[in-house]
Short mmCIF file of C-alpha atoms in Angstrom, two decimals:
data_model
loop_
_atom_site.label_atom_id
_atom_site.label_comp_id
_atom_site.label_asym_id
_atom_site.label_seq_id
_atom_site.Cartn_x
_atom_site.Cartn_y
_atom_site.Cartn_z
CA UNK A 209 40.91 -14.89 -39.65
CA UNK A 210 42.60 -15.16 -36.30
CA UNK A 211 40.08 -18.69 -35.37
CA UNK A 212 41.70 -19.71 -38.88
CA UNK A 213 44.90 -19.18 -37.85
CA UNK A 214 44.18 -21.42 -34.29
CA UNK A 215 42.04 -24.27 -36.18
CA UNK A 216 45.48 -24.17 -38.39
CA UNK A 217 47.77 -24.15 -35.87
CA UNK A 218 45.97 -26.95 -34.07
CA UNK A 219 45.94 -29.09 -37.34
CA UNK A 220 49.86 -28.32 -37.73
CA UNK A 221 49.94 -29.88 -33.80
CA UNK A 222 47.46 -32.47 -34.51
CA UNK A 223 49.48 -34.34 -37.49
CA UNK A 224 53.16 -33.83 -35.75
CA UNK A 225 51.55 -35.70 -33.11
CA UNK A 226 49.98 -38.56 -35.11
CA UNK A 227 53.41 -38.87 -37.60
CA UNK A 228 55.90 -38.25 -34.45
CA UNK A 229 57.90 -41.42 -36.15
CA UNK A 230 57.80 -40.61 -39.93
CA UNK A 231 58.70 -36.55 -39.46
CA UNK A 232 62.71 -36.13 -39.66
CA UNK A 233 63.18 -33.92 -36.09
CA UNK A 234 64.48 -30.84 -39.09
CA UNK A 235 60.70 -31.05 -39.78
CA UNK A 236 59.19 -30.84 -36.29
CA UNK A 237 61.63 -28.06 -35.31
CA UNK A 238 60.76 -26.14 -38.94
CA UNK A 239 56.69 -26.84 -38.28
CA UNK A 240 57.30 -25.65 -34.23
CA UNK A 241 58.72 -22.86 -35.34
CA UNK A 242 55.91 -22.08 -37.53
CA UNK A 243 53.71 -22.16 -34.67
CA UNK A 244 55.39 -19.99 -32.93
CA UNK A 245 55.16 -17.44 -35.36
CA UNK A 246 51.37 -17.73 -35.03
CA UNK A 247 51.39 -16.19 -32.04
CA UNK A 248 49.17 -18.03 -28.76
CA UNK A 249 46.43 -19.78 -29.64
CA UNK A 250 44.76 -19.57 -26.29
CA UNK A 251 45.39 -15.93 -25.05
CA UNK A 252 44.02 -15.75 -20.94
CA UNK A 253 41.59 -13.35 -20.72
CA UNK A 254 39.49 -11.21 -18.07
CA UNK A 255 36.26 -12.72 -18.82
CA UNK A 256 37.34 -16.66 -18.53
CA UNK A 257 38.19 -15.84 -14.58
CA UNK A 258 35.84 -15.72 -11.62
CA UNK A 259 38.57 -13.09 -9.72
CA UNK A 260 41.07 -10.27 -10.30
CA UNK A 261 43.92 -12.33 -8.69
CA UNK A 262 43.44 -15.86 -10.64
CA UNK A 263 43.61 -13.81 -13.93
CA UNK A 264 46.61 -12.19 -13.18
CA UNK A 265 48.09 -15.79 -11.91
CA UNK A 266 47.22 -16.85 -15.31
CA UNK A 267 47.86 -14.13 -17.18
CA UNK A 268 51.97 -13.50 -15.50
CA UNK A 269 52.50 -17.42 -16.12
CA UNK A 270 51.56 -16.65 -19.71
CA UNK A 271 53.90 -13.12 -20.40
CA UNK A 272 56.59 -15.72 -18.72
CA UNK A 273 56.17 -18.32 -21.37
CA UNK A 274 56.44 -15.74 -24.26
CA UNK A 275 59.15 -14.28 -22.51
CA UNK A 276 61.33 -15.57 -21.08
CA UNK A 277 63.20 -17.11 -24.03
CA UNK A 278 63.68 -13.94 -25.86
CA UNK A 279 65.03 -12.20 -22.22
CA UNK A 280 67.46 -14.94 -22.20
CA UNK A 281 68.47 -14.21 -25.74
CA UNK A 282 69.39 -10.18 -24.78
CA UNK A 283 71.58 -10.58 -21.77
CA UNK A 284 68.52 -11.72 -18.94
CA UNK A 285 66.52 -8.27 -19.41
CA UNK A 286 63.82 -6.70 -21.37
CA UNK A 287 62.45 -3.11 -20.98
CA UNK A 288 58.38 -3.42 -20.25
CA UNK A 289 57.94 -1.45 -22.92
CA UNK A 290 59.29 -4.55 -25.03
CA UNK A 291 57.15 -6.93 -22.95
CA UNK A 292 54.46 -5.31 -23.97
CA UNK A 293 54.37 -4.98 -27.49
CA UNK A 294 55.96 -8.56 -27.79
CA UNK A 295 53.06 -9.98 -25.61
CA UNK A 296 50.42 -8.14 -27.54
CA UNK A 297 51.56 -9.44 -30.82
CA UNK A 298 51.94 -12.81 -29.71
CA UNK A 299 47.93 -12.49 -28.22
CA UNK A 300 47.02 -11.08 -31.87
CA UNK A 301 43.27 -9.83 -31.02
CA UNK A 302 43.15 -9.96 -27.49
CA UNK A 303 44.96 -7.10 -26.78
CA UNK A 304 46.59 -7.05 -23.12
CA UNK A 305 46.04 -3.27 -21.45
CA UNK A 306 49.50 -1.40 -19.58
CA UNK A 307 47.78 -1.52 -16.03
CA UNK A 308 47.23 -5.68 -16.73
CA UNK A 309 50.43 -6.57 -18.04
CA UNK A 310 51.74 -4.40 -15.26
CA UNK A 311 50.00 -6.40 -12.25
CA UNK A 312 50.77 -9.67 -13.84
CA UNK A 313 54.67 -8.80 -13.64
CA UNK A 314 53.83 -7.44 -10.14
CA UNK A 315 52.99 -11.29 -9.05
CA UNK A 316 55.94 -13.02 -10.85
CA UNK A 317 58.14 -13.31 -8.05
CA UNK A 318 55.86 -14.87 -5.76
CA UNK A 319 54.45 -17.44 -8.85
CA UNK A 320 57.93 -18.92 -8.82
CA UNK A 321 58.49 -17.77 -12.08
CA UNK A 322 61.98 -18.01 -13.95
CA UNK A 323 61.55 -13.57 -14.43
CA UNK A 324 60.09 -11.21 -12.35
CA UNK A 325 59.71 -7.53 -12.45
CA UNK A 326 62.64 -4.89 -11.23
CA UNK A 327 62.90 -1.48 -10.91
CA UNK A 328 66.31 0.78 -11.32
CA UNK A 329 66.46 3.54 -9.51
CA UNK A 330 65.92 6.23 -12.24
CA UNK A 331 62.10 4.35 -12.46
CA UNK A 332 63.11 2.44 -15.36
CA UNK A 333 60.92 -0.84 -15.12
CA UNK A 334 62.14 -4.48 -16.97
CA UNK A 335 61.41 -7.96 -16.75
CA UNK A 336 64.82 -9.64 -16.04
CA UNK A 337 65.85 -13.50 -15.27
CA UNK A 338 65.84 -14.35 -11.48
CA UNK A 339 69.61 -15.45 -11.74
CA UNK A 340 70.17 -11.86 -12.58
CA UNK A 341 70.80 -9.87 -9.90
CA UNK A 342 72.59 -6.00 -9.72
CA UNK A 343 75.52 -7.71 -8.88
CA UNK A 344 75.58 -10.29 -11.66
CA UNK A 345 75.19 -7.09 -13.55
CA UNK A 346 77.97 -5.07 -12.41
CA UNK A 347 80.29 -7.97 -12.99
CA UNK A 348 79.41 -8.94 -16.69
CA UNK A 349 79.61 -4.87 -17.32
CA UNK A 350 82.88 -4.04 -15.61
CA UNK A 351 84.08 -6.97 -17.64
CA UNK A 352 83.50 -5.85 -20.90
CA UNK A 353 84.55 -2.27 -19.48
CA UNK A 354 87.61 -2.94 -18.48
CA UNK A 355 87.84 -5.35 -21.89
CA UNK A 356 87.49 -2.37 -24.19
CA UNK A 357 89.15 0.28 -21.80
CA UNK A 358 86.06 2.15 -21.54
CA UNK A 359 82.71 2.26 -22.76
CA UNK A 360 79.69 4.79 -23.60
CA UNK A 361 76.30 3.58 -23.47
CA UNK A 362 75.60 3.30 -27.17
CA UNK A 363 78.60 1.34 -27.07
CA UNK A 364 77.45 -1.34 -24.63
CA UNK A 365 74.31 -1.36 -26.29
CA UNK A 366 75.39 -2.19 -29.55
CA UNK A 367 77.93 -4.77 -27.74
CA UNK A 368 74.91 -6.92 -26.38
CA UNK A 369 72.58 -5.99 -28.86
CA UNK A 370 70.12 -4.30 -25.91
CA UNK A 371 68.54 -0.80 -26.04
CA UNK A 372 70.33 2.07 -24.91
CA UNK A 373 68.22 3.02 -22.74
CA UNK A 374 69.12 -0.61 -20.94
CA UNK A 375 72.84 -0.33 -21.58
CA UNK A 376 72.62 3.13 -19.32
CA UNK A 377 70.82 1.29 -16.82
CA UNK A 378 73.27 -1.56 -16.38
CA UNK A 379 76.20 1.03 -16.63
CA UNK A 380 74.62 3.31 -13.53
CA UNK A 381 74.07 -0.15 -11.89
CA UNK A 382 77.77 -0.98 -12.60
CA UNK A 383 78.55 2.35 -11.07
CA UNK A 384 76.53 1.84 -8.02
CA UNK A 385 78.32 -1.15 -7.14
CA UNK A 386 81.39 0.97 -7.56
CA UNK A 387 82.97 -1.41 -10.53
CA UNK A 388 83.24 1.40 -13.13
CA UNK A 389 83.62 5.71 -12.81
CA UNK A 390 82.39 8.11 -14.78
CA UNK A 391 83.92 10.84 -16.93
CA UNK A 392 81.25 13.74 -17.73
CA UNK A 393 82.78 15.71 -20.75
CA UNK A 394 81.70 17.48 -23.86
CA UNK A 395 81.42 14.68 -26.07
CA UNK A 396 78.94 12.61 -23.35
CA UNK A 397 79.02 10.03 -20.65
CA UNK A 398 82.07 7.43 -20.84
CA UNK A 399 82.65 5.08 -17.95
CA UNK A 400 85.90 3.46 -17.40
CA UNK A 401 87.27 0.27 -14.75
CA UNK A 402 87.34 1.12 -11.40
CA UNK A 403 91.28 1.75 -10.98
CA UNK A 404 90.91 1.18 -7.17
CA UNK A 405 89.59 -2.20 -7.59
CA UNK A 406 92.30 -3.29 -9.65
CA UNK A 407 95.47 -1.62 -8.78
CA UNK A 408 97.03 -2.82 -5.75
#
């Protein structure tokens, strides 16, 4: 079924190509976007490399073109555990193992690639733009801190539309930089604007 699915996909490619003039662009964007939704027709794998290091050259320039788009889409940052299962689906059959997706993001930096692997301090690994930066972060959060007066993580996720467990990260970033404090109570972690920044 899946070789169906390519020699389909192909086809679909094939015919945009030879029609480029009588297709309305509504048409190519509608049959792109059904390709998409295929998933990759040519997944890199182990066996079609010589070495270790060219298939994980390969295999991070791949995980960057599935990627990076989506990052973009959620604020420039993606939990690994969301690179994962979104590269996997897009591969369909040839399933990617943790330790291989994990050395290909290892690499990404080097490759020149528009994401590259970071880890927070609590261990917490993501795939994140390179224009993002903890201090790009701290700024955008503060922001919409000081914006809605204060701000629990749930909160900021649901704000950007990111897990929680990324909101927290940015917000302990945030703090790090010193552009928010914390207030520990009963009802949870809030974080509100640094006063001392702002007051003069």
């Amino acid at each position: 079924m899946a070789k169906d699915m390519v020699r389909l996909s192909n086809n679909i490619s094939a015919k945009i190509r030879e029609k480029q003039g009588d297709i309305t662009e509504d048409e190519t964007v509608r049959f792109k976007s059904y390709l998409l939704s295929l998933g990759i027709d040519d997944p890199v794998t182990r066996d079609s490399y010589k070495s270790d290091q060219q298939y994980y050259r390969s295999l991070a320039k791949q995980i960057s073109d599935i990627v990076t788009e989506p990052i973009s889409d959620v604020g420039g940052m993606m939990a690994l555990t969301d690179v994962f299962c979104r590269v996997n689906r897009a591969r369909g059959l040839e399933l990617l193992s943790p330790e291989d997706l994990l050395n290909a993001c290892r690499i990404m930096d080097s490759l020149n690639l528009p994401i590259k692997l970071h880890q927070f301090d609590s261990g917490v690994k993501v795939l994140q733009l390179q224009t993002l930066d903890d201090e790009n972060v701290a700024t955008s959060t503060s922001e919409l801190i000081e914006d809605k007066g204060s701000l629990t993580a749930e909160e900021l996720a649901r704000l950007l539309n990111i897990s929680v467990l990324l909101s927290r990260q940015r917000l302990l970033v945030t703090e790090s930089c010193g552009k928010c404090c914390r207030d520990e109570s009963i009802e949870g972690l809030r974080f509100y604007p640094n006063l001392f920044l702002t007051r003069d």
